[in-house]
mmCIF file of C-alpha atoms in Angstrom:
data_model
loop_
_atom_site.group_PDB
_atom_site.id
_atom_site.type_symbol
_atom_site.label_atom_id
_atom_site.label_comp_id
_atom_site.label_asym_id
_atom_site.label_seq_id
_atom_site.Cartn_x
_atom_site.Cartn_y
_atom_site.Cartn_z
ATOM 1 C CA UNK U 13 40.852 17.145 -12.772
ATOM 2 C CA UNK U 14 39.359 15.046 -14.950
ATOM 3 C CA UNK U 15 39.542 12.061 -13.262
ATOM 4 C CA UNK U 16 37.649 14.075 -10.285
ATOM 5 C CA UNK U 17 34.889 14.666 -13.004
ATOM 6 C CA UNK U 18 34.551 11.420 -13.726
ATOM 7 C CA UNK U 19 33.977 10.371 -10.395
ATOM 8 C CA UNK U 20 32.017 12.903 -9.378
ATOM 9 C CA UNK U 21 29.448 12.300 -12.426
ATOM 10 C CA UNK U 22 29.726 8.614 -11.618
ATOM 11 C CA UNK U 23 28.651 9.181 -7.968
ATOM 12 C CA UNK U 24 25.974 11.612 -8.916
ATOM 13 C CA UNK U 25 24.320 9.150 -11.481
ATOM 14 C CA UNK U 26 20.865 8.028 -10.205
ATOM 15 C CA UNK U 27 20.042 4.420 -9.526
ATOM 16 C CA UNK U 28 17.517 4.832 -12.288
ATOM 17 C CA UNK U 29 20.943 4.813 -14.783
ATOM 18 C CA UNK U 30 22.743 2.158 -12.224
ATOM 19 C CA UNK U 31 20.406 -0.088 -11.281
ATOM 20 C CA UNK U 32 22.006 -2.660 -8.926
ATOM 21 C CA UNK U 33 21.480 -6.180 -10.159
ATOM 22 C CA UNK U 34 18.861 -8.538 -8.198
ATOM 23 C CA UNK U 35 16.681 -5.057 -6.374
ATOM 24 C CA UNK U 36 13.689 -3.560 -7.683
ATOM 25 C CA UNK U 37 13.533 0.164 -8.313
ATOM 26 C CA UNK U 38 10.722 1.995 -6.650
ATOM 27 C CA UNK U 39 8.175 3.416 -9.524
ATOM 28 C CA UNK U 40 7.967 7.068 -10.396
ATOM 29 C CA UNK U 41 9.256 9.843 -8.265
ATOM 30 C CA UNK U 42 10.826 7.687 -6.096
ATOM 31 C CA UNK U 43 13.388 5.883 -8.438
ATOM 32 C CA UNK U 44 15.925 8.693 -8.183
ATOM 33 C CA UNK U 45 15.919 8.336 -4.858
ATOM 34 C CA UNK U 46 17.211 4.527 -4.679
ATOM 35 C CA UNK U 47 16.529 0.973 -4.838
ATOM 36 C CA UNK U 48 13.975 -1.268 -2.407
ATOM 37 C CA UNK U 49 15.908 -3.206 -0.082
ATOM 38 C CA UNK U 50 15.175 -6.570 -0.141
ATOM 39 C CA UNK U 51 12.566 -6.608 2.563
ATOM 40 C CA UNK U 52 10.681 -4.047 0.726
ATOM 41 C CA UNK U 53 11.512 -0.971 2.554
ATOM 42 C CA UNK U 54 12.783 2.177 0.429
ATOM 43 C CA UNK U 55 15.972 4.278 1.051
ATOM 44 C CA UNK U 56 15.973 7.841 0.674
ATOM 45 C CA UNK U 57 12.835 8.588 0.022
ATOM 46 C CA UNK U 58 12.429 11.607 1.671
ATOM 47 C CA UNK U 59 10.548 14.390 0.856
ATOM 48 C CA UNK U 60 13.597 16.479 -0.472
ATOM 49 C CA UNK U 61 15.105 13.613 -2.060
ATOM 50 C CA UNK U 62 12.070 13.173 -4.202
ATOM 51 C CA UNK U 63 11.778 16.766 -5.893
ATOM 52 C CA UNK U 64 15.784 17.827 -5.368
ATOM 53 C CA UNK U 65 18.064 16.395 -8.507
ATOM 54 C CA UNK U 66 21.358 17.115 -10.097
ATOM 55 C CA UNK U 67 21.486 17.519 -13.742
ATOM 56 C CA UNK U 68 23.503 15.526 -15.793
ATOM 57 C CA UNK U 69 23.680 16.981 -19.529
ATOM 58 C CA UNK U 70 21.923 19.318 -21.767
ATOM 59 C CA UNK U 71 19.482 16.974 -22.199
ATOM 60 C CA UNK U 72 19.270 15.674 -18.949
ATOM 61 C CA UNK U 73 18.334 19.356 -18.174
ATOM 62 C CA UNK U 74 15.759 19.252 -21.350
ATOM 63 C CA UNK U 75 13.985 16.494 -20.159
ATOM 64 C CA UNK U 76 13.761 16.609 -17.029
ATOM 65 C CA UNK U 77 13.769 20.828 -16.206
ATOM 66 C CA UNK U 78 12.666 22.110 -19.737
ATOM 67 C CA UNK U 79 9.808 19.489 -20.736
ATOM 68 C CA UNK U 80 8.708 19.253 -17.319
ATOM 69 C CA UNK U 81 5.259 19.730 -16.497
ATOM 70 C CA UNK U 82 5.789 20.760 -13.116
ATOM 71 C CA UNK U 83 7.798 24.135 -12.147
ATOM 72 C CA UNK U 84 11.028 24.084 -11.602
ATOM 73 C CA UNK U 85 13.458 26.020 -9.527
ATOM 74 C CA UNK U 86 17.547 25.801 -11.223
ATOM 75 C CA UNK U 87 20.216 26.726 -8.403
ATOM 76 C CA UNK U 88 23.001 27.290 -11.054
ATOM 77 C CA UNK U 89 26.248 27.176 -8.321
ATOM 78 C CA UNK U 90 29.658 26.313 -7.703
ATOM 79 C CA UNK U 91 31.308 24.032 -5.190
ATOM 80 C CA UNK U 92 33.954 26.843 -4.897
ATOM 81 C CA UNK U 93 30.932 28.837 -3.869
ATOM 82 C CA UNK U 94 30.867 29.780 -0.010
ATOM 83 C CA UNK U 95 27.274 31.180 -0.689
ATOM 84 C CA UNK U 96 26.138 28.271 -2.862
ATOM 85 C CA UNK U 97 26.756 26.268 -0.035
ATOM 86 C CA UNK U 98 24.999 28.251 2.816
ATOM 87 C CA UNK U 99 21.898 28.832 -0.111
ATOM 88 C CA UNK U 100 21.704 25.529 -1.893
ATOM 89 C CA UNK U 101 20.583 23.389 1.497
ATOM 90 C CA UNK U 102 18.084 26.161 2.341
ATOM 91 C CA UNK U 103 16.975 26.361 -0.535
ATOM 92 C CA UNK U 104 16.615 22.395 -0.924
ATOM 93 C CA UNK U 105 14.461 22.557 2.781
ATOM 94 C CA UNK U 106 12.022 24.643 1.122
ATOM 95 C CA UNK U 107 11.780 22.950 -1.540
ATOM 96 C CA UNK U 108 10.820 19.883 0.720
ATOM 97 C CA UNK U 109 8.208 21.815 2.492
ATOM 98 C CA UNK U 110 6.272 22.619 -0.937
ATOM 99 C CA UNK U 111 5.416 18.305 -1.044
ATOM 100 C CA UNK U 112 6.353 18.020 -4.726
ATOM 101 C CA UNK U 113 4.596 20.872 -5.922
ATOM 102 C CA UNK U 114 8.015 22.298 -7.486
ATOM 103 C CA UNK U 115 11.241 20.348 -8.222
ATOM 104 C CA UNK U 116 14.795 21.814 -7.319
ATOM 105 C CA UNK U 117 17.554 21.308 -10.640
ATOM 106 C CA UNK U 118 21.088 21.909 -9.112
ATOM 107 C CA UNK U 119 23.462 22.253 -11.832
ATOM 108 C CA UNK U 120 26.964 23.318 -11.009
ATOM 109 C CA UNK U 121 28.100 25.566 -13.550
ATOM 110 C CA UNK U 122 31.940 24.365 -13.853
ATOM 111 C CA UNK U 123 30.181 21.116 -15.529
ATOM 112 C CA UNK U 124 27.484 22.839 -16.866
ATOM 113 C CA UNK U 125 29.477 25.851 -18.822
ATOM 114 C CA UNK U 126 27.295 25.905 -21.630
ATOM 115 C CA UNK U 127 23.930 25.543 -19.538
ATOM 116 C CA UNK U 128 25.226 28.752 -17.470
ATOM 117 C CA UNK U 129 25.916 30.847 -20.329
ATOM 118 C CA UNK U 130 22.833 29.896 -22.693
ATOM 119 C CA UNK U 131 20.460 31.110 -19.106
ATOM 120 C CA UNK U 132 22.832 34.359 -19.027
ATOM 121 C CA UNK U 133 24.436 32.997 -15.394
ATOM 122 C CA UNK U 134 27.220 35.776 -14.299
ATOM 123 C CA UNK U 135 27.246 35.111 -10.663
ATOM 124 C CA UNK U 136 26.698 32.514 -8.418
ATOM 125 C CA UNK U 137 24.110 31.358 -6.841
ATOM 126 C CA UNK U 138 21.548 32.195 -9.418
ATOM 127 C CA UNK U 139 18.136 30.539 -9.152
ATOM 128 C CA UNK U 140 15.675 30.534 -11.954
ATOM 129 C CA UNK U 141 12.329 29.736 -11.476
ATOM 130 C CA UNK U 142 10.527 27.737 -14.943
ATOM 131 C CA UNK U 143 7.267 26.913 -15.973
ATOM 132 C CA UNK U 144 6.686 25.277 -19.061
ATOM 133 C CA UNK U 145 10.630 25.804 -20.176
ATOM 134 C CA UNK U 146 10.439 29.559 -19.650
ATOM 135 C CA UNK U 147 12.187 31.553 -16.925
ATOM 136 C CA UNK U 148 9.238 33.403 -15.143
ATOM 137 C CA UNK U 149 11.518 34.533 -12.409
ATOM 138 C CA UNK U 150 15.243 34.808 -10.828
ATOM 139 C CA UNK U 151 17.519 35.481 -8.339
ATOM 140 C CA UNK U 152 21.146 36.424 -7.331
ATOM 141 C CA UNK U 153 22.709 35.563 -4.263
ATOM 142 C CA UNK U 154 21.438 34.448 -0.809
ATOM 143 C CA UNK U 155 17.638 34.349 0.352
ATOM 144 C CA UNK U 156 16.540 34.184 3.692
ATOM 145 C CA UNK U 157 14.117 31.391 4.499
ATOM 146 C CA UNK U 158 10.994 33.827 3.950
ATOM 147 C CA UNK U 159 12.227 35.385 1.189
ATOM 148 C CA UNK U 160 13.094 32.066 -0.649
ATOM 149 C CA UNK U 161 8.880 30.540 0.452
ATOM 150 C CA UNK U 162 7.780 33.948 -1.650
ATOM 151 C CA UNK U 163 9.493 33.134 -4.090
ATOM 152 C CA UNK U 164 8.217 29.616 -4.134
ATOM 153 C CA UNK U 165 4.452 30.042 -3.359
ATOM 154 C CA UNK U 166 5.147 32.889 -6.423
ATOM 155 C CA UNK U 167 5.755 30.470 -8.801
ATOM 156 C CA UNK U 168 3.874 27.771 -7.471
ATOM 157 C CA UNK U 169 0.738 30.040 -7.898
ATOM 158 C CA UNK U 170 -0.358 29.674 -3.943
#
């Protein structure tokens, strides 16, 4: 088990904490997304790669969810989760749609115990939508696509 941890944390790393030796990274939004190629052209850098991220730590998730100046939606899950896993790509595609107006967190809560219980997480999927490191709205369970763009263009403001 904790071997699978390791790896799994050492996969998930972005190249902006691995940077490969001899490649540039790509400035700002893009760097999580993965290094130029030599001939200049970027990997990855699709839209959903750009605003979807896994968190890492507690501060991982204070930096980059809490003190985040954008909003912010948090699918807390579980890979054991048959719902996670129908929700969590949805709700990464509309996520994609919104063109970096909002961010998507994905923290899985068997790595994230503390994170899950400090948000009050009971049940999974839960997805918390932040502003300015407050909750200003949740869910539990699976959205369909229209019901998961309200609740984006909700907290988005549109």
């Amino acid at each position: 088990m904790a071997q699978r941890l390791v790896l799994r944390r050492l996969f998930s790393l972005t190249p902006r904490m691995l940077p490969l030796q001899g490649q540039r990274m790509l400035p700002g939004p893009l760097a999580p997304c993965g290094p130029l190629a030599p001939h200049g052209r970027a990997f990855g850098t699709s839209a959903g790669c750009r605003s979807t991220f896994n968190v890492q730590d507690g501060s991982d998730f204070q930096d980059r969810v809490v003190n985040n100046p954008k909003p912010v939606v948090v699918d807390f899950h579980a890979q054991w989760c048959g719902p996670c896993k129908i929700l969590g790509p949805r709700l990464e595609k509309m996520v994609a749609k919104q063109e970096g107006k909002v961010l998507m967190a994905k923290v899985d809560i068997d790595d994230h115990t503390d994170l899950a219980i400090e948000y009050e997480v009971s049940a999974v999927p839960t997805v918390l939508a932040m502003k300015n490191g407050d909750v200003v709205d949740k869910f539990v369970g699976i959205k369909d696509e229209d019901q998961l763009e309200a609740f984006l263009k909700k907290l988005i403001g549109a």
